[in-house]
Amino acid sequence: MDSFSSSFLSTVLPPKLFSVIPLPKFAAFSNSTHFNVSSARIEEKPVRRLRVAEPTIPTILLNACDNIINNFIDPPLKFSVDPRHVLSDNFGPVDELPPTECEVIEGSLPSCLDGAYIRNGPNPQYYPRGPYHLFDGDGMLHSIKISQGKATLCSRYVKTYKYTIERDAGSPIIPNVFSGFNGLTASAARGALSAARFVAGQFNPLNGIGLANTSLAFFGNRLYALGESDLPYSVCLTPNGDIETVGRHDFDGKLFMSMTAHPKTDSDTGETFAFRYGPMPPFLTYFRFDANGTKQPDVPIFSMNRPSFLHDFAITKKYAIFADIQIGMNPMNMIFGGGSVVGADPAKVPRLGIIPRYAKDESEMKWFDVPGFNIIHAINAWDEDDGNSIVMIAPNILSVEHTLERMDLIHALVEKVKIDLNTGLVTRHPMSARNLDFAVINPAYTGKKNRFVYAAVGDPMPKISGLVKLAVSKGRERQECTVASRMYGEGCYGGEPFFVAKEPENPEAEEDDGR
């Protein structure tokens, strides 16, 4: 990452927690050496004018009920769900910005640059009326397109079904998932209100209620905005730098309900591997797409015997690896603790499930207990010992009970875990004592043994104050693996790092030769 793609973007765009990708049809910074741009100015944003329909009597009544719930039944009393806190400073909502040319104040952009940098993150269309979690914002894409020495900035909402019906109605309709169902009374009230809105014809959950606010992925020659509670939304960048939503994509009716926001693409085969999870059996379903983006049959995993929070996974050349962690559906926490139905179970022993990546059913699925290993994101994994062992690198959330409510109390310790598939022996080595998450590698090494990891520094989470480069080989020596670092400076925060190889088509290129 150079100064432009980290420091410049982190000051122009509000930092979010979610993935970014360059458009593969562009060179995307791959030939850059350094930038001389020290500052830039963009034109004043135009006022957004929306044509909102006149509210009907049912809408007025239902909105009044919503206000009663948010003001009296379940107001945002907790600091962690108060929108005045959650949406403060760098996380404050921003408006859409049409394609706007950035005026270079000093220096110049190299003419060889011809690409785009796009990132995704939550940005609520309407300021929340009640409790709010950072993950509940509508997906917004921010893009900087660089071509012929000029940079064009654009910010657009992903036009999801939720965003569109709420935009047209002029008010929120679908409740917040992470913050709207804390406690039995609040859950019952909001559930009843949602049922009334459905009966009144305000929304149809079959059209999806997802936010598409978590990540971006390019496979099957399409770019998708992803959120794990819904189907992918196909998006594209126009020649003038605008971002358009093509639509919700079900892969010819073969993809049902939802998909992970973190699919894995094997650069050697062009295949993409993914999964979905949910509160009803099968709690985990594994599947893949061929190089053309055609979805292959589902592989339901019934040995996942209770719902778990499966945000991410890993692949090797032979296997797919899933983490059954201590976070899952916990109705008792909602009923007796007044908290969310999603919570931590300290009595549960985390485990890793390993299945052949071309499995047609779960008959070869193996589970291995890994006590205290709670991962939200996976970095990479690979096969060792002629395929008899797997190695996985991932940040272990040490304070898992704070994952969804007090992210500022999280400490994520990057670990290297090796599992002997024959004996079940598990060995673990910490790679860094720092609070690191949202790590990436050179994408050409997904599923293969890699040497380097680039991780974001939480100070505290979810604010990203810098990034570090870790040398994987040092992990077996039980020493600090950081070989380089870059901090953004006081008051400056970035998003997730993303590695762009300088010569992605060159098999002889060094793994860390890029930006």
mmCIF file of C-alpha atoms in Angstrom, residues 8 18 50 54 63 77 168 178 209 231 256 259 300 312 321 354 364 366 372 438 467:
data_model
loop_
_atom_site.group_PDB
_atom_site.id
_atom_site.type_symbol
_atom_site.label_atom_id
_atom_site.label_comp_id
_atom_site.label_asym_id
_atom_site.label_seq_id
_atom_site.Cartn_x
_atom_site.Cartn_y
_atom_site.Cartn_z
ATOM 1 C CA PHE A 8 -5.201 9.848 0.915
ATOM 2 C CA PHE A 18 -15.189 -3.794 5.021
ATOM 3 C CA LEU A 50 -35.481 12.770 -3.742
ATOM 4 C CA GLU A 54 -47.011 11.050 0.103
ATOM 5 C CA ASN A 63 -44.205 4.924 11.655
ATOM 6 C CA LEU A 77 -29.816 3.576 26.385
ATOM 7 C CA ASP A 168 -39.274 5.646 -2.115
ATOM 8 C CA PHE A 178 -27.900 -6.417 14.857
ATOM 9 C CA ILE A 209 -33.674 -7.621 3.303
ATOM 10 C CA LEU A 231 -27.935 -12.713 -2.311
ATOM 11 C CA PHE A 256 -31.003 -19.530 -2.441
ATOM 12 C CA MET A 259 -24.173 -16.228 0.557
ATOM 13 C CA PRO A 300 -25.392 -29.339 3.167
ATOM 14 C CA ASP A 312 -15.521 -16.375 6.925
ATOM 15 C CA ILE A 321 -12.123 -25.160 6.337
ATOM 16 C CA ILE A 354 -12.391 -29.753 7.189
ATOM 17 C CA GLU A 364 -15.711 -36.916 4.501
ATOM 18 C CA LYS A 366 -13.905 -34.053 9.869
ATOM 19 C CA GLY A 372 -10.221 -20.931 22.613
ATOM 20 C CA PHE A 438 -8.784 -7.614 8.409
ATOM 21 C CA LEU A 467 -0.967 -1.703 8.845
#
